[in-house]
């Protein structure tokens, strides 16, 4: 993994704004997987608890690849301008047991 995008992290560029505006930081997390598109596909295929989805919403944990959903068909230059890499995996964390989710993410990234 090369980067995590989550407003709850102090390193996030909008952390201060999120802390002022939110009572919590929510369950949306984006990770940029080292190895680009092939690595993102591998992680996507390895999830066991987190389910594939084309949109992110609901009470169950789901994942999507921006290059296959919100940013499909964009050139590498257009992706870069949008701040999206071919290695990005978006997660919407749901209500499953936290330890099950942690273990699923760890095994998918291994």
Short mmCIF file of N, CA and C in Angstrom, two decimals:
data_model
loop_
_atom_site.label_atom_id
_atom_site.label_comp_id
_atom_site.label_asym_id
_atom_site.label_seq_id
_atom_site.Cartn_x
_atom_site.Cartn_y
_atom_site.Cartn_z
N UNK A 1 0.85 -1.16 0.00
CA UNK A 1 0.00 0.00 0.00
C UNK A 1 0.91 1.23 0.00
N UNK A 2 0.57 2.20 -0.84
CA UNK A 2 1.40 3.40 -0.92
C UNK A 2 0.78 4.60 -0.21
N UNK A 3 -0.56 4.62 -0.07
CA UNK A 3 -1.18 5.77 0.57
C UNK A 3 -2.59 5.43 1.03
N UNK A 4 -3.01 6.07 2.12
CA UNK A 4 -4.38 5.93 2.63
C UNK A 4 -5.01 7.32 2.62
N UNK A 5 -6.21 7.40 2.05
CA UNK A 5 -6.96 8.65 2.03
C UNK A 5 -8.12 8.51 3.01
N UNK A 6 -8.07 9.23 4.12
CA UNK A 6 -9.11 9.16 5.14
C UNK A 6 -9.04 10.44 5.97
N UNK A 7 -10.12 11.20 6.04
CA UNK A 7 -10.06 12.48 6.74
C UNK A 7 -9.81 12.36 8.24
N UNK A 8 -9.95 11.17 8.80
CA UNK A 8 -9.66 10.96 10.22
C UNK A 8 -8.18 10.90 10.53
N UNK A 9 -7.35 10.79 9.51
CA UNK A 9 -5.89 10.77 9.72
C UNK A 9 -5.37 12.19 9.79
N UNK A 10 -4.53 12.46 10.76
CA UNK A 10 -3.95 13.80 10.89
C UNK A 10 -3.17 14.20 9.64
N UNK A 11 -2.67 13.23 8.89
CA UNK A 11 -1.89 13.52 7.68
C UNK A 11 -2.77 13.91 6.49
N UNK A 12 -4.08 13.72 6.58
CA UNK A 12 -4.98 14.07 5.47
C UNK A 12 -5.02 15.59 5.33
N UNK A 13 -4.93 16.12 4.10
CA UNK A 13 -4.89 17.58 3.92
C UNK A 13 -6.13 18.31 4.43
N UNK A 14 -7.26 17.65 4.54
CA UNK A 14 -8.49 18.28 5.02
C UNK A 14 -8.89 17.81 6.41
N UNK A 15 -7.94 17.25 7.16
CA UNK A 15 -8.24 16.72 8.49
C UNK A 15 -8.83 17.78 9.42
N UNK A 16 -8.26 18.97 9.44
CA UNK A 16 -8.74 20.02 10.35
C UNK A 16 -10.18 20.41 10.02
N UNK A 17 -10.48 20.53 8.74
CA UNK A 17 -11.85 20.86 8.32
C UNK A 17 -12.80 19.73 8.73
N UNK A 18 -12.41 18.50 8.47
CA UNK A 18 -13.26 17.36 8.82
C UNK A 18 -13.49 17.29 10.32
N UNK A 19 -12.47 17.56 11.11
CA UNK A 19 -12.60 17.52 12.56
C UNK A 19 -13.58 18.58 13.05
N UNK A 20 -13.60 19.74 12.41
CA UNK A 20 -14.54 20.80 12.79
C UNK A 20 -15.97 20.48 12.35
N UNK A 21 -16.12 19.83 11.22
CA UNK A 21 -17.44 19.62 10.63
C UNK A 21 -18.11 18.31 11.01
N UNK A 22 -17.34 17.33 11.47
CA UNK A 22 -17.89 16.00 11.70
C UNK A 22 -17.81 15.62 13.17
N UNK A 23 -18.78 14.82 13.62
CA UNK A 23 -18.69 14.27 14.96
C UNK A 23 -17.89 12.97 14.95
N UNK A 24 -17.68 12.42 13.78
CA UNK A 24 -16.86 11.24 13.53
C UNK A 24 -16.37 11.36 12.10
N UNK A 25 -15.50 10.49 11.68
CA UNK A 25 -14.92 10.65 10.35
C UNK A 25 -15.52 9.73 9.30
N UNK A 26 -16.45 8.89 9.68
CA UNK A 26 -17.14 8.05 8.71
C UNK A 26 -16.37 6.81 8.33
N UNK A 27 -16.98 6.03 7.44
CA UNK A 27 -16.42 4.75 7.06
C UNK A 27 -15.87 4.67 5.65
N UNK A 28 -15.70 5.81 5.00
CA UNK A 28 -15.15 5.81 3.63
C UNK A 28 -13.63 5.93 3.70
N UNK A 29 -12.96 4.97 3.12
CA UNK A 29 -11.50 4.92 3.09
C UNK A 29 -11.07 4.59 1.67
N UNK A 30 -10.05 5.27 1.19
CA UNK A 30 -9.47 4.93 -0.11
C UNK A 30 -8.01 4.57 0.13
N UNK A 31 -7.59 3.47 -0.47
CA UNK A 31 -6.18 3.07 -0.38
C UNK A 31 -5.61 3.04 -1.79
N UNK A 32 -4.36 3.43 -1.90
CA UNK A 32 -3.64 3.35 -3.17
C UNK A 32 -2.67 2.20 -3.02
N UNK A 33 -2.86 1.17 -3.81
CA UNK A 33 -2.11 -0.07 -3.69
C UNK A 33 -0.83 0.00 -4.51
N UNK A 34 0.29 -0.34 -3.89
CA UNK A 34 1.56 -0.39 -4.60
C UNK A 34 1.47 -1.47 -5.67
N UNK A 35 1.84 -1.13 -6.89
CA UNK A 35 1.79 -2.09 -7.99
C UNK A 35 0.72 -1.76 -9.01
N UNK A 36 -0.01 -0.64 -8.78
CA UNK A 36 -0.96 -0.15 -9.76
C UNK A 36 -2.17 -1.03 -9.98
N UNK A 37 -2.65 -1.02 -11.21
CA UNK A 37 -3.90 -1.67 -11.57
C UNK A 37 -3.89 -3.17 -11.27
N UNK A 38 -2.83 -3.85 -11.62
CA UNK A 38 -2.77 -5.29 -11.38
C UNK A 38 -2.86 -5.61 -9.89
N UNK A 39 -2.19 -4.81 -9.08
CA UNK A 39 -2.23 -5.02 -7.63
C UNK A 39 -3.61 -4.70 -7.08
N UNK A 40 -4.25 -3.64 -7.57
CA UNK A 40 -5.60 -3.29 -7.12
C UNK A 40 -6.57 -4.41 -7.47
N UNK A 41 -6.46 -4.97 -8.66
CA UNK A 41 -7.33 -6.09 -9.05
C UNK A 41 -7.10 -7.28 -8.11
N UNK A 42 -5.84 -7.54 -7.76
CA UNK A 42 -5.53 -8.67 -6.87
C UNK A 42 -6.18 -8.46 -5.50
N UNK A 43 -6.04 -7.26 -4.94
CA UNK A 43 -6.65 -6.96 -3.65
C UNK A 43 -8.17 -7.09 -3.75
N UNK A 44 -8.74 -6.52 -4.78
CA UNK A 44 -10.18 -6.57 -5.03
C UNK A 44 -10.68 -8.02 -5.05
N UNK A 45 -9.93 -8.90 -5.69
CA UNK A 45 -10.32 -10.31 -5.81
C UNK A 45 -10.13 -11.09 -4.51
N UNK A 46 -9.28 -10.60 -3.61
CA UNK A 46 -8.95 -11.34 -2.40
C UNK A 46 -9.86 -11.06 -1.22
N UNK A 47 -10.64 -9.99 -1.26
CA UNK A 47 -11.53 -9.72 -0.14
C UNK A 47 -12.49 -10.88 0.05
N UNK A 48 -12.74 -11.22 1.33
CA UNK A 48 -13.66 -12.31 1.66
C UNK A 48 -14.91 -11.78 2.36
N UNK A 49 -14.73 -10.83 3.25
CA UNK A 49 -15.86 -10.25 3.99
C UNK A 49 -16.41 -9.06 3.24
N UNK A 50 -15.53 -8.22 2.74
CA UNK A 50 -15.92 -7.01 2.01
C UNK A 50 -16.35 -7.43 0.60
N UNK A 51 -17.53 -7.00 0.20
CA UNK A 51 -18.11 -7.41 -1.07
C UNK A 51 -17.87 -6.37 -2.17
N UNK A 52 -17.80 -6.82 -3.41
CA UNK A 52 -17.66 -5.92 -4.56
C UNK A 52 -18.95 -5.14 -4.77
N UNK A 53 -18.80 -3.92 -5.21
CA UNK A 53 -19.98 -3.10 -5.50
C UNK A 53 -19.64 -2.07 -6.56
N UNK A 54 -20.66 -1.59 -7.25
CA UNK A 54 -20.46 -0.51 -8.22
C UNK A 54 -20.75 0.84 -7.62
N UNK A 55 -21.42 0.86 -6.47
CA UNK A 55 -21.63 2.12 -5.75
C UNK A 55 -21.37 1.84 -4.28
N UNK A 56 -21.01 2.88 -3.55
CA UNK A 56 -20.63 2.71 -2.16
C UNK A 56 -21.71 3.25 -1.25
N UNK A 57 -22.47 2.36 -0.63
CA UNK A 57 -23.51 2.76 0.30
C UNK A 57 -24.18 1.53 0.86
N UNK A 58 -24.75 1.64 2.03
CA UNK A 58 -25.41 0.52 2.67
C UNK A 58 -24.76 0.22 4.00
N UNK A 59 -25.23 -0.83 4.66
CA UNK A 59 -24.70 -1.18 5.98
C UNK A 59 -23.62 -2.25 5.92
N UNK A 60 -23.46 -2.87 4.75
CA UNK A 60 -22.42 -3.88 4.61
C UNK A 60 -21.15 -3.24 4.04
N UNK A 61 -20.02 -3.81 4.38
CA UNK A 61 -18.76 -3.30 3.83
C UNK A 61 -18.64 -3.69 2.38
N UNK A 62 -18.28 -2.71 1.55
CA UNK A 62 -18.16 -2.96 0.12
C UNK A 62 -16.92 -2.24 -0.41
N UNK A 63 -16.49 -2.65 -1.58
CA UNK A 63 -15.31 -2.03 -2.19
C UNK A 63 -15.58 -1.80 -3.67
N UNK A 64 -14.85 -0.85 -4.22
CA UNK A 64 -14.92 -0.61 -5.66
C UNK A 64 -13.57 -0.11 -6.14
N UNK A 65 -13.37 -0.23 -7.43
CA UNK A 65 -12.17 0.30 -8.07
C UNK A 65 -12.60 1.51 -8.89
N UNK A 66 -12.12 2.71 -8.56
CA UNK A 66 -12.53 3.91 -9.29
C UNK A 66 -12.35 3.80 -10.80
N UNK A 67 -11.31 3.09 -11.26
CA UNK A 67 -11.09 2.99 -12.70
C UNK A 67 -12.17 2.16 -13.40
N UNK A 68 -12.95 1.41 -12.61
CA UNK A 68 -14.04 0.62 -13.18
C UNK A 68 -15.41 1.23 -12.90
N UNK A 69 -15.45 2.28 -12.07
CA UNK A 69 -16.73 2.88 -11.70
C UNK A 69 -16.73 4.38 -11.98
N UNK A 70 -16.42 5.17 -11.00
CA UNK A 70 -16.55 6.63 -11.11
C UNK A 70 -15.61 7.27 -12.13
N UNK A 71 -14.49 6.64 -12.43
CA UNK A 71 -13.50 7.24 -13.33
C UNK A 71 -13.18 6.33 -14.52
N UNK A 72 -14.14 5.51 -14.91
CA UNK A 72 -13.92 4.59 -16.02
C UNK A 72 -13.72 5.35 -17.33
N UNK A 73 -12.86 4.84 -18.15
CA UNK A 73 -12.66 5.41 -19.47
C UNK A 73 -11.74 6.62 -19.53
N UNK A 74 -11.22 7.06 -18.38
CA UNK A 74 -10.32 8.21 -18.40
C UNK A 74 -8.90 7.79 -18.78
N UNK A 75 -8.20 8.67 -19.45
CA UNK A 75 -6.80 8.42 -19.80
C UNK A 75 -5.95 8.54 -18.53
N UNK A 76 -4.71 8.09 -18.61
CA UNK A 76 -3.81 8.23 -17.47
C UNK A 76 -3.64 9.69 -17.08
N UNK A 77 -3.60 10.58 -18.06
CA UNK A 77 -3.44 12.01 -17.78
C UNK A 77 -4.68 12.56 -17.06
N UNK A 78 -5.86 12.15 -17.51
CA UNK A 78 -7.09 12.60 -16.86
C UNK A 78 -7.22 12.03 -15.44
N UNK A 79 -6.80 10.79 -15.26
CA UNK A 79 -6.81 10.20 -13.92
C UNK A 79 -5.88 10.98 -13.00
N UNK A 80 -4.68 11.28 -13.49
CA UNK A 80 -3.71 12.02 -12.67
C UNK A 80 -4.27 13.39 -12.29
N UNK A 81 -4.91 14.07 -13.23
CA UNK A 81 -5.50 15.38 -12.95
C UNK A 81 -6.59 15.29 -11.89
N UNK A 82 -7.30 14.15 -11.85
CA UNK A 82 -8.37 13.94 -10.87
C UNK A 82 -7.83 13.39 -9.55
N UNK A 83 -6.53 13.12 -9.48
CA UNK A 83 -5.95 12.56 -8.26
C UNK A 83 -6.28 11.10 -8.05
N UNK A 84 -6.53 10.39 -9.14
CA UNK A 84 -6.90 8.98 -9.08
C UNK A 84 -5.80 8.16 -9.74
N UNK A 85 -5.41 7.07 -9.07
CA UNK A 85 -4.41 6.18 -9.67
C UNK A 85 -5.08 4.87 -10.06
N UNK A 86 -4.44 4.12 -10.91
CA UNK A 86 -4.97 2.82 -11.32
C UNK A 86 -4.90 1.80 -10.19
N UNK A 87 -4.17 2.13 -9.13
CA UNK A 87 -4.06 1.24 -7.98
C UNK A 87 -5.01 1.54 -6.84
N UNK A 88 -5.96 2.45 -7.03
CA UNK A 88 -6.87 2.83 -5.95
C UNK A 88 -7.99 1.82 -5.75
N UNK A 89 -8.25 1.55 -4.48
CA UNK A 89 -9.35 0.71 -4.05
C UNK A 89 -10.15 1.52 -3.03
N UNK A 90 -11.45 1.71 -3.27
CA UNK A 90 -12.30 2.44 -2.33
C UNK A 90 -13.06 1.45 -1.46
N UNK A 91 -13.08 1.74 -0.17
CA UNK A 91 -13.81 0.90 0.78
C UNK A 91 -14.87 1.72 1.48
N UNK A 92 -16.04 1.15 1.63
CA UNK A 92 -17.09 1.73 2.46
C UNK A 92 -17.28 0.73 3.60
N UNK A 93 -16.83 1.12 4.79
CA UNK A 93 -16.82 0.21 5.93
C UNK A 93 -18.22 0.16 6.55
N UNK A 94 -18.73 -1.04 6.71
CA UNK A 94 -20.08 -1.24 7.22
C UNK A 94 -20.11 -1.66 8.68
N UNK A 95 -21.09 -2.46 9.02
CA UNK A 95 -21.37 -2.80 10.40
C UNK A 95 -20.85 -4.17 10.83
N UNK A 96 -20.07 -4.84 10.00
CA UNK A 96 -19.54 -6.14 10.38
C UNK A 96 -18.59 -5.99 11.57
N UNK A 97 -18.24 -7.11 12.15
CA UNK A 97 -17.30 -7.12 13.26
C UNK A 97 -15.98 -6.47 12.84
N UNK A 98 -15.51 -5.53 13.63
CA UNK A 98 -14.30 -4.78 13.29
C UNK A 98 -13.11 -5.70 13.07
N UNK A 99 -12.93 -6.70 13.92
CA UNK A 99 -11.78 -7.61 13.77
C UNK A 99 -11.88 -8.41 12.48
N UNK A 100 -13.09 -8.83 12.10
CA UNK A 100 -13.26 -9.53 10.81
C UNK A 100 -12.82 -8.64 9.65
N UNK A 101 -13.18 -7.37 9.70
CA UNK A 101 -12.82 -6.44 8.63
C UNK A 101 -11.31 -6.21 8.60
N UNK A 102 -10.71 -6.02 9.77
CA UNK A 102 -9.26 -5.82 9.84
C UNK A 102 -8.54 -7.02 9.24
N UNK A 103 -8.96 -8.21 9.63
CA UNK A 103 -8.32 -9.42 9.12
C UNK A 103 -8.52 -9.55 7.61
N UNK A 104 -9.70 -9.19 7.11
CA UNK A 104 -9.97 -9.27 5.68
C UNK A 104 -9.08 -8.31 4.90
N UNK A 105 -8.96 -7.09 5.38
CA UNK A 105 -8.11 -6.10 4.71
C UNK A 105 -6.66 -6.55 4.74
N UNK A 106 -6.19 -7.05 5.90
CA UNK A 106 -4.79 -7.50 6.00
C UNK A 106 -4.51 -8.65 5.04
N UNK A 107 -5.43 -9.63 4.96
CA UNK A 107 -5.16 -10.77 4.07
C UNK A 107 -5.26 -10.35 2.61
N UNK A 108 -6.14 -9.41 2.29
CA UNK A 108 -6.26 -8.96 0.91
C UNK A 108 -5.02 -8.21 0.46
N UNK A 109 -4.40 -7.49 1.38
CA UNK A 109 -3.20 -6.71 1.05
C UNK A 109 -1.92 -7.53 1.10
N UNK A 110 -1.99 -8.73 1.66
CA UNK A 110 -0.77 -9.53 1.80
C UNK A 110 -0.37 -10.23 0.52
#
